[in-house]
Amino acid sequence: MIIAVGFLAGAVLAGGVGLVVFDKIQDIVASQEKGPALPATGGVPLGEALQHSHDGIQVDWDAGPVPDEAGLDQGSRVQDAPGVILVDTLLMNGRGTGTGVVLTGAGLAITNYHVVEDASDVTVTVADTGEAYTATVLGRDSLHDVAVLQIEDAPSLATASINTDPPDRGERSAAVGNGGGQGYLTAVTGEVTGLDESIVASSGVPDDMSRLAGLIETTADVVPGYSGGPLVDGDGQIVGITTAASQGETAEEVNGYAIPVTIALAVVEQVVSGEETDTVSIGVDGALGVVVRSEGGQAVIIEVTPGSSAEQLGLREGDVVRAVDGQAVTSATELSEIVNDHNVGEVIEVEWTTTSGEEKSGEATLQEAVVY
């Protein structure tokens, strides 16, 4: 089992720390080739502008592991991490925490999609300075678990330094992030044990599955909170964006997984281009304004936002959404995917069953979504 490494505070999901659970698979292997040319920075593509642009993140490789009671490395404090941010999100049922990476001085940044998923507000804190800013989500790629942020009203920010060459197996590596939502950076060290790894992701509810491929595997003891943060090589250069960790209680059982930095930057290029694809969404999608869970092959509403499109339509807590625009809905994921294919202001037809068993249908004008 593999668990995503964002951190939740509050009662959003059971246990309050895991956003997504993964099962590893072997049937899909993705290429880790370098992506195409990326958005320009002063006339230079991002991949070139950030390539070994400075000395990187300063990891204390000689510190050794700092084991907790279960033997997992708690990591050593990182004091110098230019281009790394702490990401805090406001969710309908709690708060979320993760990590991110700054790509341009003007505030273009990336984190994991699952870090900002369902967020109504995103705040980032520059790790090295403690300065906090509001951020907006420019776009996201659910297939690769990447979200592109724009940090607002920030002065010229320190940016990341990357290495676009894939690491070698056996090479030392370190995941740097906001472990456990602690509010500061730590680094957990290990070595690269796999490339082009593939996993299947699930939020823990039936039928809510997605696939991540082309990942870097490391023995670093990644825990919740490291999501969206950098995986660095022995020179402190970013080679990947941490997204998941294997579930376990000992250092031998826990491994980390990261999206290669070239794949992450290719998503940035797609988002900046403004052209949506089957997996990349640009800007803000439409929403009904409900929280839904999967239960017995049905999408059951557990919360309706006051004043939302759903409330105006007549949807209430406990109702079951059967179909949207004629497409059958059997899970929360299906409902989200169908609705999010539409933009703000579009009209959709919803069919649902009330708690009393009455079958209803009606049209709803979609409101602005939080990040789904």
C-alpha positions as MATLAB code, in Angstrom:
seq = 'MIIAVGFLAGAVLAGGVGLVVFDKIQDIVASQEKGPALPATGGVPLGEALQHSHDGIQVDWDAGPVPDEAGLDQGSRVQDAPGVILVDTLLMNGRGTGTGVVLTGAGLAITNYHVVEDASDVTVTVADTGEAYTATVLGRDSLHDVAVLQIEDAPSLATASINTDPPDRGERSAAVGNGGGQGYLTAVTGEVTGLDESIVASSGVPDDMSRLAGLIETTADVVPGYSGGPLVDGDGQIVGITTAASQGETAEEVNGYAIPVTIALAVVEQVVSGEETDTVSIGVDGALGVVVRSEGGQAVIIEVTPGSSAEQLGLREGDVVRAVDGQAVTSATELSEIVNDHNVGEVIEVEWTTTSGEEKSGEATLQEAVVY';
ca = [
       0.000    0.000    0.000;
       1.125    3.537   -0.717;
      -0.270    6.673    0.851;
      -0.186   10.198   -0.532;
       1.846   12.605    1.495;
      -0.259   15.698    1.893;
      -1.299   16.471    5.464;
      -4.825   17.188    6.676;
      -5.755   18.783    9.973;
      -9.337   18.273   11.117;
     -11.860   15.607   10.244;
     -11.646   15.681    6.470;
     -10.618   12.048    6.167;
     -10.149    9.228    8.670;
      -6.995    9.708   10.680;
      -6.616   13.299    9.546;
      -3.339   12.807    7.690;
      -3.813   10.951    4.415;
      -5.384   12.339    1.276;
      -4.905    9.495   -1.176;
      -4.083    5.815   -0.814;
      -2.225    3.945   -3.516;
      -1.819    0.356   -4.656;
       1.349   -0.297   -6.612;
       0.978   -1.864  -10.042;
       3.397   -3.332  -12.494;
       1.437   -3.253  -15.763;
       2.139    0.371  -16.717;
       5.605    1.820  -17.254;
       5.958    5.433  -18.361;
       8.899    7.040  -20.074;
      10.993    9.501  -18.095;
      12.224   11.343  -21.153;
      12.695   15.083  -21.009;
       9.656   17.139  -21.881;
       9.361   19.733  -24.644;
      10.410   23.378  -24.438;
       8.893   25.184  -21.453;
       7.535   28.664  -20.711;
      10.153   31.317  -21.234;
      11.891   33.164  -18.399;
      13.626   36.218  -19.830;
      13.653   34.506  -23.198;
      15.049   31.259  -21.762;
      12.892   28.111  -21.301;
      12.225   27.285  -17.641;
      14.096   24.015  -17.802;
      17.209   25.840  -18.963;
      16.783   28.852  -16.689;
      16.539   26.667  -13.569;
      19.133   24.062  -14.555;
      21.826   24.227  -11.843;
      20.906   27.901  -11.364;
      22.403   27.949   -7.848;
      23.869   25.659   -5.203;
      20.486   24.147   -4.468;
      18.944   23.058   -1.183;
      21.410   22.548    1.640;
      20.869   19.061    3.073;
      22.936   17.824    6.013;
      23.878   14.469    4.530;
      26.061   13.617    7.532;
      23.321   14.144   10.119;
      22.014   10.603    9.783;
      18.440    9.524   10.518;
      16.555   10.857   13.530;
      14.259    7.893   14.290;
      10.953    8.239   16.056;
       9.490    5.535   18.306;
       8.538    3.476   15.254;
      11.978    3.850   13.706;
      10.963    6.277   10.948;
      13.361    9.094   10.188;
      11.941   12.409   11.430;
      14.444   14.249    9.262;
      16.985   16.946    9.909;
      16.079   20.643    9.888;
      16.711   22.460    6.595;
      17.692   26.102    7.033;
      18.625   27.019    3.460;
      16.096   25.991    0.797;
      15.728   28.698   -1.870;
      12.626   28.227   -3.948;
      10.719   26.032   -1.474;
       7.357   27.064   -0.010;
       4.958   25.689    2.591;
       1.419   25.340    1.223;
      -1.658   25.725    3.441;
      -5.198   25.226    2.180;
      -8.658   25.934    3.521;
     -11.088   23.108    2.867;
     -14.797   22.823    3.492;
     -14.219   20.399    6.370;
     -10.794   21.382    7.630;
      -7.362   22.538    6.566;
      -4.636   20.952    4.465;
      -0.873   21.299    4.398;
       1.819   20.450    1.874;
       4.929   21.822    0.214;
       5.693   23.506   -3.108;
       8.436   24.814   -5.397;
       8.857   28.319   -6.882;
       9.743   28.384  -10.594;
       9.930   32.101  -11.400;
      10.681   35.250   -9.471;
       7.233   36.495  -10.490;
       5.650   33.743   -8.387;
       4.885   30.834  -10.722;
       5.029   27.705   -8.551;
       4.009   24.052   -8.431;
       2.724   21.609   -5.855;
       0.737   18.368   -5.972;
      -2.812   18.414   -7.280;
      -3.982   16.507   -4.218;
      -2.531   19.215   -1.945;
      -4.892   21.884   -3.340;
      -7.765   19.621   -4.365;
     -11.076   20.851   -2.914;
      -9.371   23.969   -1.515;
     -11.277   27.259   -1.346;
      -8.213   29.221   -0.245;
      -4.478   28.655   -0.763;
      -1.732   30.394    1.231;
       1.990   29.855    0.731;
       4.853   30.692    3.068;
       8.401   31.128    1.792;
      10.391   28.635    3.847;
      13.578   30.693    4.093;
      11.939   34.011    5.030;
       8.604   33.170    6.658;
       6.766   35.615    4.381;
       3.224   34.503    3.546;
       1.215   35.187    0.393;
      -2.086   34.232   -1.166;
      -1.891   31.944   -4.194;
      -4.314   31.068   -6.951;
      -4.439   27.835   -8.916;
      -3.789   28.486  -12.603;
      -4.354   24.892  -13.637;
      -3.849   21.272  -12.681;
      -3.165   17.860  -14.147;
      -4.934   15.038  -12.340;
      -3.059   12.397  -14.339;
       0.340   13.510  -13.049;
      -0.861   14.975   -9.718;
       0.555   18.439  -10.485;
      -1.007   21.829   -9.769;
       0.377   25.138  -11.045;
       0.112   28.124   -8.684;
       0.491   31.865   -9.074;
       1.740   33.532   -5.892;
       0.062   36.930   -5.668;
       1.570   40.313   -4.787;
       4.996   38.875   -4.005;
       8.286   40.677   -4.679;
      10.945   38.908   -6.701;
      11.131   35.451   -5.166;
      14.070   33.074   -4.921;
      13.570   30.203   -7.352;
      14.431   26.539   -7.391;
      17.533   24.981   -8.918;
      16.937   21.766  -10.826;
      18.688   18.906  -12.542;
      16.754   17.600  -15.527;
      19.006   14.564  -15.917;
      17.276   11.488  -14.411;
      18.997   10.185  -11.270;
      20.684    6.796  -11.251;
      19.635    3.852   -9.116;
      21.728    3.821   -5.979;
      22.282    7.580   -6.088;
      21.617    9.361   -2.801;
      18.500   11.488   -2.584;
      16.544   13.509   -0.044;
      12.909   14.525    0.208;
      12.475   18.034    1.621;
       9.156   19.157    3.006;
       6.761   20.242    5.704;
       6.626   16.843    7.425;
       3.464   16.345    9.455;
       2.445   19.956    8.856;
       5.146   21.022   11.324;
       5.528   24.516    9.863;
       9.190   24.217    8.836;
      11.295   22.135    6.476;
      13.070   18.887    7.202;
      14.948   16.517    4.921;
      14.746   12.726    5.003;
      17.567   11.025    3.140;
      17.867    7.769    1.255;
      18.825    6.462   -2.153;
      17.082    6.024   -5.473;
      15.759    2.484   -5.835;
      13.590    2.734   -8.921;
      12.699    4.766  -12.008;
       9.539    4.746  -14.122;
       7.529    3.290  -11.238;
       3.722    3.148  -11.601;
       1.034    3.222   -8.911;
      -2.764    3.327   -8.768;
      -4.242    6.007   -6.520;
      -7.431    5.890   -4.486;
      -8.858    8.376   -2.014;
     -10.045    5.446    0.064;
     -13.609    5.467   -1.265;
     -14.967    2.894   -3.729;
     -14.373    3.527   -7.434;
     -12.163    6.548   -6.761;
      -9.030    5.410   -8.550;
      -6.389    7.177  -10.597;
      -2.993    6.215  -11.948;
       0.407    7.835  -11.567;
       3.293    6.665  -13.706;
       6.927    7.435  -14.430;
       7.773    7.976  -10.764;
      11.140    7.999   -9.007;
      11.287    5.657   -6.012;
      13.526    6.434   -3.036;
      14.177    4.853    0.364;
      13.676    8.225    2.083;
      11.117    7.967    4.917;
       8.538   10.286    3.382;
       5.525   11.081    5.591;
       2.395   13.250    5.199;
       3.261   16.911    4.593;
       6.052   16.309    2.068;
       3.589   16.363   -0.854;
       4.545   18.833   -3.561;
       8.011   19.353   -2.129;
      11.337   18.681   -3.818;
      13.231   15.433   -4.125;
      16.871   16.457   -4.477;
      20.015   14.699   -5.613;
      23.328   14.612   -3.781;
      24.099   18.144   -4.980;
      20.861   19.572   -3.611;
      19.393   19.956   -7.106;
      15.699   19.181   -7.551;
      15.097   16.051   -9.618;
      11.483   15.381   -8.668;
       8.349   16.509   -6.844;
       7.396   14.205   -3.962;
       3.864   12.838   -4.238;
       3.514    9.567   -2.313;
       4.999    7.125    0.156;
       4.554    3.435    0.780;
       2.515    2.635    3.852;
       4.404    1.097    6.738;
       5.632    1.476   10.286;
       9.359    0.982    9.841;
      12.084    2.585    7.768;
      12.411   -0.650    5.797;
       8.743   -0.521    4.801;
       8.448    3.162    3.903;
       9.669    4.446    0.535;
       8.957    7.739   -1.199;
       7.741    8.403   -4.751;
       8.337   11.557   -6.784;
       7.229   12.921  -10.146;
      10.313   13.634  -12.303;
      10.901   17.379  -12.553;
      10.769   17.198  -16.354;
       7.218   15.828  -16.229;
       6.180   18.512  -13.745;
       7.614   21.275  -15.941;
       5.845   19.859  -18.997;
       2.556   20.258  -17.091;
       3.505   23.865  -16.363;
       4.032   24.459  -20.078;
       0.623   23.003  -20.860;
      -1.121   25.126  -18.250;
       0.654   28.330  -19.284;
      -0.315   27.639  -22.906;
      -3.954   28.001  -21.849;
      -5.077   24.944  -23.790;
      -6.976   22.294  -21.856;
      -6.539   18.572  -22.494;
      -8.338   15.484  -21.215;
      -6.327   15.678  -17.984;
      -5.183   19.310  -17.756;
      -7.727   21.880  -16.553;
      -7.085   25.609  -16.873;
      -8.458   28.158  -14.427;
     -11.614   27.588  -12.415;
     -14.133   24.917  -13.348;
     -17.834   24.919  -12.632;
     -19.275   23.387   -9.464;
     -22.592   22.505   -7.867;
     -21.514   23.383   -4.344;
     -21.874   19.998   -2.658;
     -19.730   17.545   -0.760;
     -20.386   13.974   -1.889;
     -19.221   10.547   -0.758;
     -19.332    7.188   -2.535;
     -21.597    4.732   -0.740;
     -22.856    1.415   -2.073;
     -22.371    2.366   -5.709;
     -24.067    5.722   -5.247;
     -23.035    9.380   -4.950;
     -24.553   10.522   -1.669;
     -24.635   14.220   -0.760;
     -23.242   14.832    2.721;
     -23.175   18.638    2.642;
     -24.755   21.418    0.575;
     -23.168   24.868    0.578;
     -25.685   27.579    1.562;
     -26.651   29.713   -1.421;
     -25.001   27.310   -3.865;
     -26.266   26.106   -7.227;
     -27.152   22.803   -5.576;
     -29.264   24.453   -2.868;
     -31.078   26.571   -5.450;
     -31.788   23.419   -7.453;
     -33.264   21.731   -4.398;
     -30.541   19.223   -3.536;
     -30.299   18.400    0.156;
     -28.067   16.391    2.476;
     -28.735   12.660    2.079;
     -29.994   12.934   -1.508;
     -28.461   10.590   -4.099;
     -27.339   12.016   -7.446;
     -28.227    9.469  -10.142;
     -27.156   11.239  -13.349;
     -25.813   14.491  -14.813;
     -26.633   15.456  -18.399;
     -27.825   11.906  -19.000;
     -24.595   10.314  -17.756;
     -25.117    7.824  -14.935;
     -23.352    8.656  -11.662;
     -22.295    5.852   -9.302;
     -19.576    7.521   -7.223;
     -18.355   10.852   -5.912;
     -15.488   10.725   -8.412;
     -17.813   10.291  -11.395;
     -19.925   13.225  -10.276;
     -16.864   15.434   -9.833;
     -15.428   14.476  -13.229;
     -18.679   15.101  -15.101;
     -19.367   18.442  -13.424;
     -15.796   19.654  -13.790;
     -15.927   19.086  -17.541;
     -18.166   22.171  -17.581;
     -17.254   25.809  -17.032;
     -18.725   28.406  -14.700;
     -22.122   29.584  -15.932;
     -22.965   26.493  -17.961;
     -26.297   24.783  -17.339;
     -26.445   21.086  -16.524;
     -29.346   18.712  -15.925;
     -29.247   16.781  -12.664;
     -31.292   13.714  -11.741;
     -31.468   12.710   -8.093;
     -33.387   10.733   -5.487;
     -34.422   12.420   -2.248;
     -34.101   10.890    1.204;
     -37.810   10.042    1.029;
     -37.309    8.112   -2.224;
     -38.796   10.714   -4.571;
     -37.097   10.928   -7.973;
     -36.437   14.453   -9.196;
     -34.645   16.271  -12.001;
     -33.817   19.871  -12.801;
     -31.336   22.288  -14.338;
     -28.548   24.057  -12.439;
     -26.295   26.921  -13.480;
     -22.781   26.066  -12.308;
     -21.016   28.340   -9.866;
     -17.297   28.946   -9.526;
     -15.594   25.872   -8.149;
     -13.061   25.438   -5.476;
     -10.133   23.431   -6.855;
     -11.519   20.001   -7.751;
];
